[in-house]
Coordinates of C-alpha atoms and ligand atoms in Angstrom, one line a residue:
M1 CA -6.0 202.4 -63.8
R2 CA -5.4 201.7 -67.5
P3 CA -4.8 204.7 -69.8
L4 CA -8.1 206.2 -71.1
P5 CA -9.3 204.5 -74.3
N6 CA -7.9 206.3 -77.3
I7 CA -11.3 207.1 -79.0
P8 CA -12.9 210.3 -80.2
A9 CA -15.4 210.5 -77.3
T10 CA -12.6 210.4 -74.7
A11 CA -10.7 213.1 -76.7
L12 CA -13.8 215.3 -76.8
A13 CA -14.4 214.8 -73.1
R14 CA -10.9 215.8 -72.3
R15 CA -11.1 218.9 -74.5
V16 CA -14.3 219.9 -72.8
I17 CA -12.7 219.6 -69.4
R18 CA -9.6 221.5 -70.5
R19 CA -11.7 224.3 -71.8
L20 CA -13.8 224.7 -68.7
R21 CA -10.6 224.7 -66.6
E22 CA -9.0 227.4 -68.8
L23 CA -12.1 229.5 -67.9
G24 CA -11.4 229.0 -64.2
H25 CA -14.0 226.3 -63.5
E26 CA -13.6 222.9 -61.8
A27 CA -14.4 220.0 -64.2
L28 CA -14.1 216.3 -63.8
L29 CA -15.3 213.1 -65.5
A30 CA -18.3 211.8 -63.4
G31 CA -20.7 208.9 -62.9
G32 CA -20.9 205.8 -65.0
C33 CA -17.9 206.5 -67.2
V34 CA -15.6 206.8 -64.2
R35 CA -16.9 203.5 -62.8
D36 CA -16.4 201.8 -66.2
L37 CA -12.9 203.2 -66.7
L38 CA -11.8 202.0 -63.3
L39 CA -13.2 198.5 -64.1
G40 CA -11.3 198.5 -67.4
R41 CA -14.6 198.6 -69.4
E42 CA -15.2 200.9 -72.3
P43 CA -17.7 203.6 -71.1
K44 CA -21.0 203.8 -73.1
D45 CA -20.8 207.6 -72.9
Y46 CA -18.9 210.3 -71.1
D47 CA -20.4 212.7 -68.5
V48 CA -18.6 215.7 -67.2
A49 CA -19.4 217.4 -63.9
T50 CA -18.4 221.0 -63.4
S51 CA -18.6 224.0 -61.1
A52 CA -19.5 226.2 -64.1
L53 CA -23.1 227.3 -64.2
P54 CA -25.2 226.2 -67.2
D55 CA -25.0 229.6 -68.9
A56 CA -21.3 229.6 -68.6
V57 CA -21.1 226.1 -70.1
E58 CA -23.3 227.3 -73.0
A59 CA -21.0 230.3 -73.5
A60 CA -17.9 228.2 -73.5
F61 CA -18.7 226.0 -76.5
A62 CA -19.7 226.6 -80.1
R63 CA -22.3 223.9 -80.2
T64 CA -24.5 223.0 -77.3
V65 CA -28.0 221.7 -76.6
A66 CA -29.8 222.6 -73.3
V67 CA -31.1 219.1 -72.7
G68 CA -32.0 219.6 -69.1
K69 CA -31.1 223.1 -68.2
Q70 CA -33.3 223.1 -65.1
F71 CA -31.1 220.3 -63.7
G72 CA -28.0 222.0 -65.1
V73 CA -27.3 219.6 -67.9
I74 CA -25.9 220.9 -71.2
R75 CA -24.9 218.7 -74.1
V76 CA -21.7 219.7 -75.9
L77 CA -21.2 218.7 -79.5
D78 CA -18.2 218.8 -81.8
E79 CA -18.7 220.1 -85.4
N80 CA -16.6 217.3 -86.8
L81 CA -18.0 214.5 -84.7
P82 CA -21.8 214.9 -84.9
E83 CA -22.5 211.4 -83.4
I84 CA -20.6 212.1 -80.2
A85 CA -22.0 214.3 -77.4
I86 CA -20.6 215.0 -73.9
E87 CA -23.2 215.8 -71.2
V88 CA -21.9 218.5 -69.0
A89 CA -23.7 218.9 -65.7
T90 CA -23.2 221.5 -63.1
F91 CA -22.4 220.1 -59.6
R92 CA -25.8 220.1 -57.9
H93 CA -27.6 219.3 -54.7
D94 CA -31.2 218.0 -55.1
G95 CA -33.9 219.6 -53.0
P96 CA -36.5 217.4 -51.3
Y97 CA -38.3 214.7 -53.4
L98 CA -42.0 215.3 -52.9
D99 CA -43.4 212.9 -55.5
G100 CA -41.0 210.0 -55.3
R101 CA -39.7 210.8 -58.8
H102 CA -38.2 214.3 -59.1
P103 CA -36.4 216.7 -56.8
S104 CA -38.7 219.7 -56.1
S105 CA -35.7 222.0 -56.8
V106 CA -32.0 221.8 -57.5
A107 CA -29.2 224.0 -56.2
F108 CA -25.8 224.3 -57.8
T109 CA -23.1 223.4 -55.4
S110 CA -19.8 221.5 -55.0
A111 CA -18.4 218.1 -56.0
P112 CA -19.0 216.5 -52.6
E113 CA -22.7 217.5 -52.6
D114 CA -23.0 216.3 -56.1
A115 CA -21.6 212.9 -55.1
A116 CA -24.1 212.7 -52.3
R117 CA -27.2 213.1 -54.6
R118 CA -26.1 210.2 -56.8
D119 CA -27.7 206.8 -56.5
F120 CA -24.9 204.3 -55.7
T121 CA -21.4 204.7 -54.4
V122 CA -19.7 203.2 -57.5
N123 CA -21.7 205.7 -59.6
A124 CA -20.6 208.7 -57.5
L125 CA -16.9 208.9 -58.3
F126 CA -15.1 211.7 -60.2
L127 CA -11.9 211.4 -62.2
D128 CA -9.4 213.9 -63.4
P129 CA -8.4 212.6 -66.8
E130 CA -5.2 214.6 -66.8
T131 CA -3.7 213.2 -63.5
S132 CA -5.9 210.0 -63.2
E133 CA -6.7 211.2 -59.7
V134 CA -10.0 209.8 -58.4
H135 CA -12.2 212.0 -56.1
D136 CA -14.1 209.7 -53.9
Y137 CA -16.4 211.3 -51.3
V138 CA -18.7 208.2 -50.6
G139 CA -16.5 205.1 -50.5
G140 CA -17.1 204.2 -54.1
L141 CA -13.5 202.9 -54.7
A142 CA -13.8 200.4 -51.9
D143 CA -17.1 199.2 -53.2
L144 CA -15.7 198.9 -56.7
K145 CA -13.0 196.7 -55.3
R146 CA -15.5 194.7 -53.2
R147 CA -17.8 194.6 -56.3
V148 CA -20.8 195.8 -54.3
I149 CA -23.7 198.1 -55.2
R150 CA -24.4 200.2 -52.2
A151 CA -26.8 203.2 -52.0
V152 CA -25.2 206.5 -51.2
G153 CA -26.4 207.4 -47.7
I154 CA -29.4 205.7 -46.0
P155 CA -30.8 203.2 -48.5
R156 CA -34.5 203.6 -47.6
A157 CA -34.3 207.4 -47.7
R158 CA -32.6 207.3 -51.1
F159 CA -35.2 204.9 -52.5
E160 CA -38.0 207.0 -51.0
E161 CA -36.7 209.9 -53.0
D162 CA -36.7 208.1 -56.4
K163 CA -38.3 204.7 -56.6
L164 CA -36.6 203.9 -59.9
R165 CA -33.4 203.4 -57.9
L166 CA -34.9 200.1 -56.6
L167 CA -34.7 198.7 -60.2
R168 CA -31.4 200.4 -60.9
A169 CA -29.8 198.6 -58.0
V170 CA -30.6 195.3 -59.6
R171 CA -29.8 196.5 -63.1
F172 CA -26.2 197.5 -62.0
A173 CA -25.7 194.4 -59.9
A174 CA -26.7 192.2 -62.8
G175 CA -24.8 194.1 -65.5
L176 CA -21.6 194.5 -63.5
G177 CA -21.8 191.1 -61.8
F178 CA -21.7 192.8 -58.4
D179 CA -23.5 191.9 -55.2
I180 CA -25.9 194.3 -53.5
A181 CA -24.9 195.4 -50.0
D182 CA -27.0 193.9 -47.3
E183 CA -28.8 197.1 -46.1
T184 CA -29.4 198.2 -49.7
L185 CA -30.8 194.8 -50.6
E186 CA -33.1 194.8 -47.6
A187 CA -34.4 198.2 -48.6
V188 CA -35.0 197.1 -52.2
T189 CA -36.9 194.1 -50.9
A190 CA -39.0 196.1 -48.4
M191 CA -39.9 198.7 -50.9
A192 CA -40.1 196.8 -54.2
P193 CA -43.9 197.3 -54.8
Q194 CA -43.3 201.0 -54.8
V195 CA -41.3 200.8 -58.0
C196 CA -44.7 201.0 -59.8
Q197 CA -44.9 204.7 -58.8
C198 CA -42.4 205.4 -61.5
S199 CA -43.6 206.1 -65.0
G200 CA -43.8 203.2 -67.4
E201 CA -41.2 204.9 -69.6
R202 CA -38.5 205.0 -66.9
I203 CA -39.1 201.4 -65.9
R204 CA -39.1 200.4 -69.6
D205 CA -35.6 202.0 -70.1
E206 CA -34.1 200.3 -67.1
L207 CA -35.6 197.0 -68.0
A208 CA -34.4 197.2 -71.6
R209 CA -30.9 197.8 -70.4
L210 CA -31.1 195.0 -67.9
L211 CA -32.4 192.5 -70.4
T212 CA -30.0 193.3 -73.2
A213 CA -26.8 193.2 -71.1
K214 CA -24.8 190.3 -69.9
G215 CA -26.1 189.1 -66.6
A216 CA -29.8 189.4 -67.7
S217 CA -30.8 186.2 -66.0
R218 CA -29.2 187.2 -62.8
G219 CA -31.1 190.4 -63.0
L220 CA -34.3 188.5 -63.4
R221 CA -33.4 186.3 -60.4
L222 CA -32.7 189.3 -58.3
M223 CA -35.9 190.9 -59.4
L224 CA -37.7 187.7 -58.4
Q225 CA -35.9 187.5 -55.0
T226 CA -36.6 191.2 -54.1
G227 CA -40.2 191.2 -55.3
L228 CA -39.5 193.7 -58.2
L229 CA -40.6 191.0 -60.7
D230 CA -44.0 190.7 -59.0
A231 CA -44.4 194.4 -59.1
I232 CA -43.4 195.1 -62.7
L233 CA -43.9 191.8 -64.5
P234 CA -46.3 189.6 -62.4
E235 CA -47.0 187.5 -65.5
V236 CA -43.3 186.6 -65.7
A237 CA -43.1 186.0 -61.9
A238 CA -46.0 183.5 -62.4
M239 CA -43.6 181.3 -64.5
H240 CA -41.7 180.5 -61.4
G241 CA -42.4 177.0 -60.2
V242 CA -44.5 176.1 -63.3
R243 CA -43.6 172.5 -64.0
Q244 CA -42.9 171.2 -67.6
P245 CA -42.6 167.8 -69.1
P246 CA -39.1 166.6 -68.3
E247 CA -38.6 164.8 -71.6
F248 CA -38.7 168.2 -73.4
H249 CA -37.6 170.4 -70.6
P250 CA -35.0 168.6 -68.5
E251 CA -33.7 172.0 -67.3
G252 CA -36.7 172.7 -65.0
D253 CA -39.6 175.1 -64.6
V254 CA -40.7 177.8 -67.1
L255 CA -38.7 180.6 -65.5
V256 CA -35.5 178.5 -65.3
H257 CA -35.9 177.8 -69.0
T258 CA -36.4 181.5 -69.8
M259 CA -33.4 182.5 -67.7
L260 CA -31.2 180.0 -69.4
A261 CA -32.3 181.2 -72.8
L262 CA -31.6 184.8 -71.8
D263 CA -28.0 183.8 -70.9
M264 CA -27.5 182.2 -74.2
M265 CA -28.2 185.3 -76.3
D266 CA -25.4 186.7 -78.3
Q267 CA -24.1 190.0 -77.1
P268 CA -24.9 192.8 -77.8
A269 CA -28.5 191.5 -77.6
S270 CA -31.2 193.0 -79.7
L271 CA -34.0 194.4 -77.6
T272 CA -36.8 192.7 -79.6
L273 CA -35.1 189.4 -79.3
A274 CA -34.5 189.8 -75.6
L275 CA -38.1 190.7 -75.0
A276 CA -39.3 187.8 -77.0
V277 CA -37.0 185.4 -75.1
L278 CA -38.4 186.8 -71.8
L279 CA -42.0 186.5 -73.0
H280 CA -42.1 183.5 -75.4
D281 CA -43.6 181.2 -72.7
V282 CA -45.5 183.8 -70.7
G283 CA -48.7 182.0 -71.9
K284 CA -47.7 178.8 -70.1
P285 CA -48.8 179.5 -66.6
P286 CA -52.4 180.2 -67.5
T287 CA -52.6 177.3 -70.0
F288 CA -50.9 174.7 -67.7
D289 CA -52.8 171.4 -68.0
D290 CA -51.8 168.3 -66.1
S291 CA -54.9 166.3 -66.7
G292 CA -53.8 164.2 -69.7
D293 CA -50.9 161.8 -70.5
R294 CA -48.4 164.6 -69.9
I295 CA -48.3 168.3 -68.9
R296 CA -49.5 170.4 -71.8
F297 CA -49.8 174.2 -72.5
H298 CA -52.3 174.2 -75.2
G299 CA -52.5 177.5 -77.1
H300 CA -49.8 179.1 -75.0
D301 CA -48.3 180.7 -78.2
K302 CA -51.4 182.5 -79.1
L303 CA -52.3 183.6 -75.6
G304 CA -48.6 184.4 -74.9
A305 CA -48.6 186.8 -78.0
Q306 CA -51.6 188.6 -76.6
M307 CA -50.2 188.8 -73.1
A308 CA -46.8 190.0 -74.5
G309 CA -48.7 192.8 -76.4
E310 CA -50.5 193.9 -73.3
I311 CA -47.4 193.8 -71.1
L312 CA -45.3 195.8 -73.5
L313 CA -48.1 198.3 -74.0
R314 CA -48.3 198.8 -70.3
L315 CA -44.5 199.4 -70.2
R316 CA -44.9 202.0 -73.0
F317 CA -42.7 200.2 -75.6
P318 CA -43.1 201.6 -79.1
G319 CA -45.8 200.0 -81.3
E320 CA -43.2 198.6 -83.7
V321 CA -41.4 196.8 -80.9
I322 CA -44.7 195.4 -79.5
A323 CA -45.8 194.1 -82.9
R324 CA -42.5 192.4 -83.6
V325 CA -42.2 190.7 -80.1
A326 CA -45.9 189.6 -80.2
S327 CA -45.3 188.0 -83.6
L328 CA -42.1 186.3 -82.4
V329 CA -44.1 184.8 -79.5
Q330 CA -47.0 183.9 -81.7
D331 CA -44.8 182.0 -84.1
H332 CA -42.3 180.4 -81.8
L333 CA -43.9 176.9 -82.0
K334 CA -44.2 176.9 -85.8
F335 CA -40.7 175.5 -86.1
I336 CA -41.9 172.1 -84.8
N337 CA -43.8 171.7 -88.0
V338 CA -41.2 173.1 -90.4
P339 CA -40.1 169.7 -91.7
K340 CA -43.7 168.8 -92.5
M341 CA -44.7 172.1 -94.1
S342 CA -45.6 172.2 -97.8
T343 CA -43.0 174.2 -99.7
A344 CA -45.4 177.1 -100.1
T345 CA -46.1 177.3 -96.4
L346 CA -42.5 177.0 -95.5
K347 CA -41.5 179.7 -98.0
R348 CA -44.1 182.0 -96.6
F349 CA -42.8 181.4 -93.1
L350 CA -39.2 181.9 -94.0
R351 CA -39.8 185.2 -95.8
K352 CA -41.4 186.7 -92.7
E353 CA -39.9 190.1 -91.9
H354 CA -37.0 189.9 -89.4
F355 CA -37.0 186.1 -89.7
D356 CA -33.5 186.1 -88.3
E357 CA -35.0 186.8 -84.9
D358 CA -37.5 184.0 -85.2
L359 CA -34.7 181.7 -86.0
A360 CA -32.6 183.0 -83.1
L361 CA -35.4 182.6 -80.7
H362 CA -36.0 179.1 -81.8
R363 CA -32.3 178.2 -81.3
L364 CA -32.3 179.7 -77.8
D365 CA -35.6 177.9 -77.0
C366 CA -34.0 174.5 -78.0
Q367 CA -30.6 175.1 -76.5
A368 CA -32.2 176.1 -73.2
S369 CA -34.2 172.9 -73.1
H370 CA -33.7 169.5 -74.8
G371 CA -30.7 170.8 -76.8
K372 CA -31.7 169.3 -80.1
L373 CA -31.2 171.6 -83.0
D374 CA -32.7 169.6 -86.0
T375 CA -35.6 171.9 -86.7
W376 CA -33.4 174.9 -86.3
C377 CA -30.8 173.4 -88.8
F378 CA -33.6 172.4 -91.2
A379 CA -35.0 176.0 -91.3
R380 CA -31.5 177.6 -91.5
D381 CA -30.5 175.2 -94.4
K382 CA -33.7 175.8 -96.3
L383 CA -33.3 179.5 -95.9
A384 CA -29.7 179.2 -97.3
E385 CA -30.9 177.0 -100.1
F386 CA -33.7 179.4 -101.2
A387 CA -31.3 182.3 -100.9
R388 CA -29.2 180.7 -103.7
Q389 CA -32.3 180.6 -106.0
P390 CA -33.3 183.9 -107.4
Q391 CA -36.6 185.1 -106.1
A392 CA -37.4 181.7 -104.6
L393 CA -39.2 183.2 -101.6
R394 CA -40.9 186.1 -103.5
P395 CA -41.4 185.0 -107.1
P396 CA -43.2 187.5 -109.3
L397 CA -46.7 186.3 -110.1
P398 CA -47.4 185.8 -113.8
L399 CA -50.9 187.3 -113.5
D400 CA -52.5 190.1 -111.6
G401 CA -56.0 191.5 -111.0
N402 CA -56.2 193.0 -114.5
D403 CA -55.7 189.6 -116.0
L404 CA -58.5 188.2 -113.9
K405 CA -60.8 191.0 -115.1
A406 CA -59.8 190.3 -118.7
L407 CA -61.0 186.7 -118.1
G408 CA -64.4 188.1 -117.3
L409 CA -64.3 187.4 -113.6
P410 CA -66.4 189.9 -111.5
P411 CA -64.1 191.7 -109.1
G412 CA -64.4 190.7 -105.4
P413 CA -62.7 188.8 -102.6
V414 CA -62.4 185.9 -105.0
Y415 CA -59.5 187.8 -106.6
R416 CA -57.3 187.6 -103.5
E417 CA -58.2 183.9 -103.0
L418 CA -57.3 183.1 -106.6
L419 CA -54.0 185.0 -106.5
T420 CA -53.1 183.5 -103.2
A421 CA -53.8 180.0 -104.6
L422 CA -51.8 180.9 -107.7
E423 CA -48.9 182.1 -105.5
D424 CA -49.0 178.7 -103.7
E425 CA -48.6 177.0 -107.1
V426 CA -45.7 179.3 -108.1
L427 CA -44.0 178.8 -104.7
E428 CA -44.4 175.0 -105.0
G429 CA -42.9 175.2 -108.5
R430 CA -46.0 173.8 -110.2
V431 CA -46.7 176.9 -112.2
A432 CA -43.8 178.6 -113.9
N433 CA -45.2 180.8 -116.6
R434 CA -48.2 182.9 -117.8
E435 CA -49.7 180.1 -119.8
Q436 CA -49.7 177.7 -116.9
A437 CA -51.0 180.4 -114.6
L438 CA -54.0 181.2 -116.9
A439 CA -54.8 177.5 -117.1
F440 CA -54.6 177.1 -113.3
V441 CA -56.8 180.2 -112.7
K442 CA -59.4 179.2 -115.3
G443 CA -59.6 175.7 -113.9
R444 CA -59.9 177.0 -110.3
A445 CA -62.5 179.7 -111.2
G446 CA -64.4 177.2 -113.3
L447 CA -64.6 174.7 -110.4
R448 CA -66.2 177.5 -108.4
G449 CA -68.9 177.8 -111.1
Ligands
ATP501 P1 -24.8 203.2 -67.9 O1 -23.4 202.9 -68.3 O2 -25.6 202.0 -67.9 O3 -25.4 204.4 -68.7 P2 -24.6 205.1 -65.8 O4 -24.0 205.0 -64.5 O5 -23.9 206.1 -66.8 O6 -24.6 203.7 -66.4 P3 -27.0 206.6 -66.2 O7 -28.4 206.2 -66.0 O8 -26.5 207.0 -67.5 O9 -26.1 205.5 -65.6 O10 -26.7 207.8 -65.2 C1 -25.5 208.5 -65.1 C2 -25.2 208.9 -63.7 O11 -26.2 209.8 -63.1 C3 -25.2 207.7 -62.7 O12 -23.9 207.1 -62.7 C4 -25.5 208.3 -61.4 O13 -24.4 208.9 -60.8 C5 -26.5 209.4 -61.8 N1 -27.9 209.0 -61.8 C6 -28.6 208.6 -62.8 N2 -29.9 208.3 -62.5 C7 -30.0 208.5 -61.2 C8 -31.0 208.4 -60.2 N3 -32.3 208.0 -60.6 N4 -30.8 208.8 -58.9 C9 -29.5 209.2 -58.6 N5 -28.5 209.3 -59.4 C10 -28.7 209.0 -60.7
MG502 MG1 -24.8 206.5 -68.8

C-alpha cells in the first residue's frame, strides 16, 4: 500500500484514532476509505470504526455532532478545519430488517460482526493507519485484487434486507471498473424490480453518484442488463433499440448515443449536466416516426423537457435541479438554428443562465453522434466575441415604463411588448441612444393606433 495521502482529512482521522486508543478503545479506518486507499485512490471522506460507545466518542472530542446516534454514528470536527469531518461509528451488528430498508435494531459489537453487516466485501475492510495492517474478515482483499463486487454473505439475503444495495452493486462496479461476482449479479437481476421499495431520495443519491463518476455509461448498461433501469427509469430503458437516421447518428440507437455522450463528459461531471445528458433524448421513443422520408422525432425536445421534469420530480431532485435540467433538454435543439438566428435572438439565447451547460450538452450531443462541431464553435465564438464588447448581451435600455407613461401611453401589456421590441432593436444595434429609442417607440405605438 502507498503511504496515506498527506492531507488534513487523513491527519484528522489519525488523530481521532490515536485519541480513541489512548482511552483504551479499538479504532480503525473503515469502509470506502480503506478500499480507496488500497486501490491508490484518494478517499472522498474518512470513516472510523471503533469499539467505543457513542457516549464515549462524544466525551472524547471537543466538537462532535450526533448525526446518527441510534446507529452509533458521531461526527467529529476540528476547530481549525471546519470543512472536514470524520464519521466515527461504533462497531455494530444490525438486527433483522423488517421493512427492506432499515434494521429494526442495532447492537454494538466487534469488528468482525461490523464487517458482516456491510454491503460488499471490498467495502468491509478495516485499516490500521499506524501499521498499515488490514483487518479482512470477509475476503475483501482478494476481491479487491480480482476487481470484483461481491455481497458479504448470501447475496439474496443481503439484498432482501436493504434493496438499495441492488443499485449500490452496480454503482460500485461502474465507478471502480469492477465486475460483479456471478451469484451477486444473479441476485441483482432476480430482485431488480424490488429496488423501487427504497425511498426516492436514497435512489436519487446513488443514481447521482453513478452518473457523475467515471464509468457512468457502464453503470447504465449494467442497469439495463439487470433490469434496474426498467425499474427506476423505464423512460430511459425505452431508448434501447430505438433506431435513428444513420446520416446524423452513425453510432446507433438512442441509448447508445446517450451512453457515448455520458462517457465524453469532463470529470468531475456536474450533476445537472449529467442528468441533462441522460435525459436530453428521453422524448425520442414516444415521438419516433418512420412514416416519412427519414426517421423523425418531431417535438422530442419539448416532450423530453416535460418528461425530464416528471422523472426528476419522482426521484425527489430539488426544484432548482429539475428546472435547470428541463430547460437544458428543452433547448438542446436550438443550436441547429444558431447560425440563422437574428442577432437579438442569438444574444437572448447566449445570455441564458448557466449557458455553459447548454453549450457543453450540445458539444457532447455532436461528439457522440456525427462529430461535427460547427454549430458548437459558432456559438462559442459568438459568446467570446460578445464578451469582449461591454454589455453586448445585456445592454441597458434607454427608456423604461415611466418614459412610456410620459408619452401618454395608457399602461398595460403593451408596455412589455414595446420594451421587448425596443430591446430587440438595441440588441441588433439599430437603436443606440434615447433619441432613437423615443423615435422607435413612438413609431411603433403610432402604428398600433
Ligand atoms: P463512496 O466513496 O462512494 O462514498 P463508500 O464505500 O464510502 O463509497 P458510503 O455510501 O459512503 O460508501 O458508505 C460507507 C460504508 O458504509 C460502505 O463502504 C459500507 O461499508 C457501508 N454501507 C453504506 N451503505 C450501506 C448499505 N446500504 N448496506 C450495508 N452497508 C452499507
Ligand atoms: Mg463514503
